[in-house]
Short mmCIF file of C-alpha atoms in Angstrom, two decimals:
data_model
loop_
_atom_site.label_atom_id
_atom_site.label_comp_id
_atom_site.label_asym_id
_atom_site.label_seq_id
_atom_site.Cartn_x
_atom_site.Cartn_y
_atom_site.Cartn_z
CA MET A 1 73.07 86.39 91.53
CA ARG A 2 75.52 87.45 94.21
CA ILE A 3 79.22 87.40 93.37
CA ALA A 4 82.25 87.77 95.63
CA LEU A 5 85.53 89.18 94.36
CA ALA A 6 89.04 89.27 95.83
CA VAL A 7 90.75 92.57 95.07
CA GLU A 8 94.30 93.81 95.51
CA TYR A 9 95.43 97.40 95.16
CA ASP A 10 98.20 99.89 95.72
CA GLY A 11 96.48 102.55 97.79
CA SER A 12 99.15 105.23 97.28
CA GLY A 13 97.20 107.15 94.66
CA PHE A 14 93.71 106.73 96.13
CA ARG A 15 91.69 108.62 98.72
CA GLY A 16 90.94 105.38 100.56
CA TRP A 17 88.43 102.65 99.82
CA GLN A 18 85.10 104.34 100.58
CA LYS A 19 83.26 106.10 97.76
CA GLN A 20 83.04 109.84 98.37
CA PRO A 21 82.17 113.07 96.53
CA GLY A 22 84.82 113.92 93.98
CA GLY A 23 85.81 110.30 93.38
CA GLY A 24 89.39 109.10 93.56
CA THR A 25 88.70 106.06 95.76
CA VAL A 26 89.26 102.35 95.18
CA GLN A 27 85.52 101.73 95.37
CA ASP A 28 84.96 104.31 92.63
CA ALA A 29 87.54 102.62 90.39
CA LEU A 30 86.12 99.14 90.94
CA GLN A 31 82.48 100.13 90.46
CA ASP A 32 83.32 102.09 87.32
CA ALA A 33 85.18 99.10 85.87
CA LEU A 34 82.37 96.67 86.69
CA GLN A 35 79.83 99.05 85.21
CA GLN A 36 81.79 99.32 81.97
CA PHE A 37 81.93 95.54 81.75
CA ALA A 38 78.31 94.90 82.81
CA THR A 39 76.90 98.02 81.04
CA VAL A 40 74.69 98.65 84.11
CA PRO A 41 75.50 100.27 87.49
CA VAL A 42 77.12 97.94 90.03
CA GLN A 43 77.33 98.63 93.77
CA VAL A 44 79.94 96.73 95.80
CA VAL A 45 80.22 96.08 99.54
CA CYS A 46 83.68 95.48 101.00
CA ALA A 47 84.93 93.40 103.91
CA GLY A 48 86.96 96.24 105.41
CA ARG A 49 87.34 99.90 104.48
CA THR A 50 90.93 101.09 104.12
CA ASP A 51 92.22 104.64 104.56
CA ALA A 52 94.05 106.79 102.04
CA GLY A 53 97.48 105.33 101.30
CA VAL A 54 96.63 101.89 102.70
CA HIS A 55 97.01 98.86 100.41
CA ALA A 56 95.32 95.47 100.07
CA THR A 57 96.35 92.07 98.80
CA GLY A 58 93.23 90.28 100.06
CA GLN A 59 90.27 92.65 100.09
CA VAL A 60 86.92 90.89 99.50
CA VAL A 61 83.78 92.50 98.11
CA HIS A 62 80.36 91.32 96.96
CA PHE A 63 77.76 92.66 94.54
CA ASP A 64 74.45 91.57 93.02
CA THR A 65 73.82 91.25 89.30
CA ASP A 66 71.36 89.78 86.79
CA LEU A 67 74.09 89.42 84.18
CA ASP A 68 74.89 85.81 83.27
CA ARG A 69 78.65 85.67 82.79
CA SER A 70 81.30 83.16 83.83
CA MET A 71 83.45 83.90 86.87
CA TYR A 72 86.49 84.02 84.57
CA ALA A 73 84.73 86.66 82.47
CA TRP A 74 84.07 88.82 85.53
CA VAL A 75 87.75 88.75 86.47
CA ARG A 76 89.00 89.51 82.96
CA GLY A 77 86.28 92.06 82.31
CA ALA A 78 86.89 94.03 85.50
CA ASN A 79 90.65 93.98 85.04
CA THR A 80 90.31 95.27 81.49
CA PHE A 81 88.78 98.51 82.77
CA LEU A 82 90.57 98.89 86.11
CA PRO A 83 93.56 101.20 86.54
CA ALA A 84 96.95 99.51 86.81
CA ALA A 85 97.04 99.90 90.61
CA VAL A 86 93.90 97.75 91.14
CA ALA A 87 93.28 94.14 90.11
CA VAL A 88 90.62 91.50 90.70
CA ARG A 89 92.22 88.17 91.67
CA TRP A 90 89.19 85.86 91.60
CA ALA A 91 85.40 85.84 91.35
CA GLN A 92 83.05 83.34 92.98
CA ALA A 93 79.26 82.95 92.92
CA VAL A 94 77.85 82.90 96.45
CA THR A 95 74.44 82.48 98.01
CA GLY A 96 72.30 85.52 98.67
CA ASP A 97 72.93 85.44 102.42
CA PHE A 98 76.68 85.94 101.99
CA HIS A 99 77.92 89.39 103.03
CA ALA A 100 81.55 90.41 102.51
CA ARG A 101 81.69 92.24 105.84
CA SER A 102 79.32 90.50 108.23
CA SER A 103 80.07 86.93 107.06
CA ALA A 104 83.79 87.33 107.82
CA TYR A 105 85.00 85.94 111.15
CA ALA A 106 88.49 87.52 111.06
CA ARG A 107 90.70 89.95 109.19
CA HIS A 108 94.46 89.87 108.77
CA TYR A 109 96.45 93.09 108.47
CA ARG A 110 100.18 93.26 107.78
CA TYR A 111 102.47 96.23 108.32
CA LEU A 112 105.86 96.49 106.59
CA LEU A 113 108.45 98.69 108.25
CA ILE A 114 111.94 99.49 106.96
CA ASN A 115 114.23 99.95 109.96
CA ARG A 116 117.47 101.63 108.88
CA PRO A 117 119.03 105.10 109.09
CA HIS A 118 118.15 106.15 105.52
CA ARG A 119 114.72 106.12 103.90
CA THR A 120 113.79 103.87 101.00
CA GLY A 121 113.45 105.08 97.44
CA ALA A 122 112.35 102.04 95.45
CA TRP A 123 109.67 101.14 98.03
CA HIS A 124 108.41 104.66 98.70
CA GLY A 125 104.71 104.52 99.52
CA ARG A 126 104.78 100.74 100.02
CA VAL A 127 106.50 100.53 103.43
CA GLY A 128 106.76 102.52 106.62
CA TRP A 129 110.18 103.72 107.80
CA TYR A 130 111.83 104.21 111.18
CA HIS A 131 115.43 105.41 111.41
CA HIS A 132 116.46 104.44 114.99
CA PRO A 133 117.41 100.78 115.72
CA LEU A 134 114.52 98.75 117.14
CA ASN A 135 114.76 95.87 119.61
CA LEU A 136 112.78 93.00 118.07
CA ALA A 137 112.62 90.89 121.25
CA GLN A 138 111.13 93.75 123.25
CA MET A 139 108.49 94.41 120.60
CA GLN A 140 107.59 90.72 120.38
CA ALA A 141 107.12 90.57 124.14
CA ALA A 142 104.88 93.63 123.96
CA ALA A 143 102.83 92.25 121.07
CA GLU A 144 102.02 89.06 123.01
CA GLN A 145 100.01 91.15 125.47
CA LEU A 146 97.56 92.02 122.71
CA LEU A 147 96.32 88.44 122.28
CA GLY A 148 92.86 87.38 123.36
CA GLU A 149 89.70 89.38 123.96
CA ARG A 150 90.71 92.96 124.74
CA ASP A 151 89.27 96.45 124.96
CA PHE A 152 91.32 98.36 122.37
CA SER A 153 90.06 101.86 123.24
CA ALA A 154 93.66 103.04 123.69
CA PHE A 155 94.28 102.32 120.02
CA ARG A 156 91.01 103.63 118.62
CA ALA A 157 90.75 106.75 116.46
CA ALA A 158 88.47 109.49 117.76
CA GLU A 159 86.29 109.26 114.64
CA CYS A 160 85.86 105.46 114.93
CA GLN A 161 82.22 104.42 114.48
CA ALA A 162 82.49 100.83 115.78
CA LYS A 163 79.80 99.90 118.28
CA SER A 164 82.27 98.28 120.67
CA PRO A 165 86.04 98.64 121.26
CA VAL A 166 86.26 95.00 122.38
CA LYS A 167 87.85 92.71 119.78
CA ILE A 168 89.48 89.28 119.83
CA MET A 169 93.13 89.31 118.71
CA HIS A 170 94.10 85.91 117.31
CA ARG A 171 97.59 86.81 116.12
CA ALA A 172 100.06 89.57 116.93
CA ASP A 173 103.64 88.88 115.95
CA ILE A 174 106.67 90.62 114.49
CA ARG A 175 109.49 89.19 112.38
CA ARG A 176 112.69 90.68 111.01
CA PHE A 177 114.19 90.06 107.57
CA GLY A 178 117.30 92.19 107.30
CA ASP A 179 116.17 95.82 107.41
CA LEU A 180 112.51 94.82 107.12
CA LEU A 181 110.18 94.31 110.08
CA VAL A 182 106.91 92.51 109.34
CA PHE A 183 104.02 93.02 111.78
CA ASP A 184 101.08 90.60 111.47
CA PHE A 185 97.77 91.15 113.25
CA GLU A 186 94.69 88.97 112.88
CA ALA A 187 91.54 89.74 114.84
CA SER A 188 87.79 89.32 114.80
CA ALA A 189 87.60 92.93 113.58
CA PHE A 190 89.62 96.14 113.82
CA LEU A 191 88.86 99.65 114.98
CA HIS A 192 89.62 102.72 112.88
CA HIS A 193 93.42 103.28 112.79
CA MET A 194 93.88 100.42 115.27
CA VAL A 195 96.75 98.68 113.45
CA ARG A 196 98.66 101.91 112.78
CA ASN A 197 98.19 102.93 116.41
CA LEU A 198 99.44 99.54 117.60
CA VAL A 199 102.51 99.76 115.37
CA GLY A 200 103.29 103.24 116.67
CA SER A 201 103.22 102.06 120.28
CA LEU A 202 105.21 98.89 119.55
CA VAL A 203 107.88 101.02 117.84
CA GLU A 204 108.19 103.12 120.99
CA VAL A 205 108.77 99.92 122.97
CA GLY A 206 111.33 98.82 120.40
CA GLN A 207 113.22 102.08 120.73
CA GLY A 208 113.36 101.67 124.52
CA ARG A 209 111.04 104.50 125.47
CA HIS A 210 108.77 102.07 127.34
CA PRO A 211 109.03 98.48 128.62
CA PRO A 212 106.90 95.75 126.99
CA GLU A 213 104.49 95.91 129.95
CA TRP A 214 103.48 99.40 128.80
CA ILE A 215 101.16 97.86 126.21
CA ALA A 216 99.21 96.06 128.94
CA GLU A 217 98.97 99.33 130.87
CA LEU A 218 97.57 101.10 127.81
CA LEU A 219 94.97 98.38 127.32
CA ALA A 220 93.93 98.61 130.96
CA LYS A 221 93.62 102.41 130.99
CA GLY A 222 91.84 102.64 127.63
CA ASP A 223 92.99 106.22 127.00
CA ARG A 224 94.04 106.98 123.42
CA ARG A 225 95.97 110.05 124.59
CA LEU A 226 98.48 107.86 126.44
CA ALA A 227 99.47 105.73 123.45
CA ALA A 228 101.85 106.63 120.62
CA PRO A 229 100.84 108.72 117.58
CA THR A 230 99.28 107.01 114.58
CA PHE A 231 101.96 105.48 112.35
CA ALA A 232 102.22 106.16 108.60
CA ALA A 233 99.65 104.56 106.28
CA ALA A 234 102.18 103.55 103.63
CA GLY A 235 103.21 100.21 105.15
CA LEU A 236 99.73 98.88 105.94
CA TYR A 237 98.09 96.08 103.94
CA LEU A 238 94.75 94.31 104.30
CA ALA A 239 96.29 90.90 103.69
CA ALA A 240 93.32 88.55 104.06
CA VAL A 241 89.71 88.19 105.14
CA ARG A 242 88.68 84.90 106.77
CA TYR A 243 85.40 83.07 106.04
CA LEU A 244 84.07 79.69 107.12
CA PRO A 245 84.54 76.86 104.57
CA HIS A 246 80.82 76.48 103.84
CA TRP A 247 80.89 79.72 101.80
CA GLY A 248 83.12 77.94 99.28
CA LEU A 249 85.46 80.88 98.69
CA PRO A 250 89.05 80.60 97.50
CA SER A 251 91.65 81.90 99.92
CA SER A 252 91.78 85.69 99.99
CA ASP A 253 95.43 85.64 101.03
CA GLY A 254 97.50 87.51 98.47
CA THR A 255 101.19 86.98 97.84
CA LEU A 256 103.01 90.04 99.11
CA PHE A 257 106.23 90.80 97.28
CA LEU A 258 108.68 92.19 99.77
CA PRO A 259 111.69 94.49 99.31
CA CYS A 260 114.03 91.71 100.46
CA SER A 261 113.29 88.96 97.89
CA LEU A 262 111.05 87.11 100.38
CA ASN A 263 107.39 86.30 99.78
CA LEU A 264 105.19 85.93 102.86
#
């Protein structure tokens, strides 16, 4: 039997998603919890690997098992053994040809940025921070240039292993709620550090260092050295993974509690 899970986690205390020597990753925590519940080793495959310090409200994974348990039991069992910073939201039996990564047609990332002179205390590790005032209209105009099929080489980390830098951006928008800026990006797939690199460059536009058209210039030139530095991991969330309806999965969108009493 193949089972899909939706997982949310606070990535602050983890070394990223991907299992690695020495442990300390979200994958380690989830596999250990599932193994304690199932009493046999369990290997999971995720929809999108996240870096150290990056969070998720809608990560999706799958695994294979011979254990006959209800979906409710898988959720409760995993959560019993998971650390407080990780939780399974739902479990769903799927057909054997489902694959958490390759069956997805889009992924939605959200970046939360506090824009005020002083840093946050209560939301440390959960949001990014920028102290200079940012012009929302300029950033929105810049973000619109990211839509459609684009070569995102200018926003690709040097260690990125993706076969192609060309992705389809379905959504790129920015909203303000008081001191909080919310960046939403949804694309067919993302390159390594792509969202954090996009946020860094959009912030430079918002501060007035470059006009909105600068983003189009970066896309055209495809040179990572010309774009802004990679922004902090703390504000980044894998918010949802999109699948076609025939897979029969619940929505992977997770409610994101924001530091301004708004839920998005």
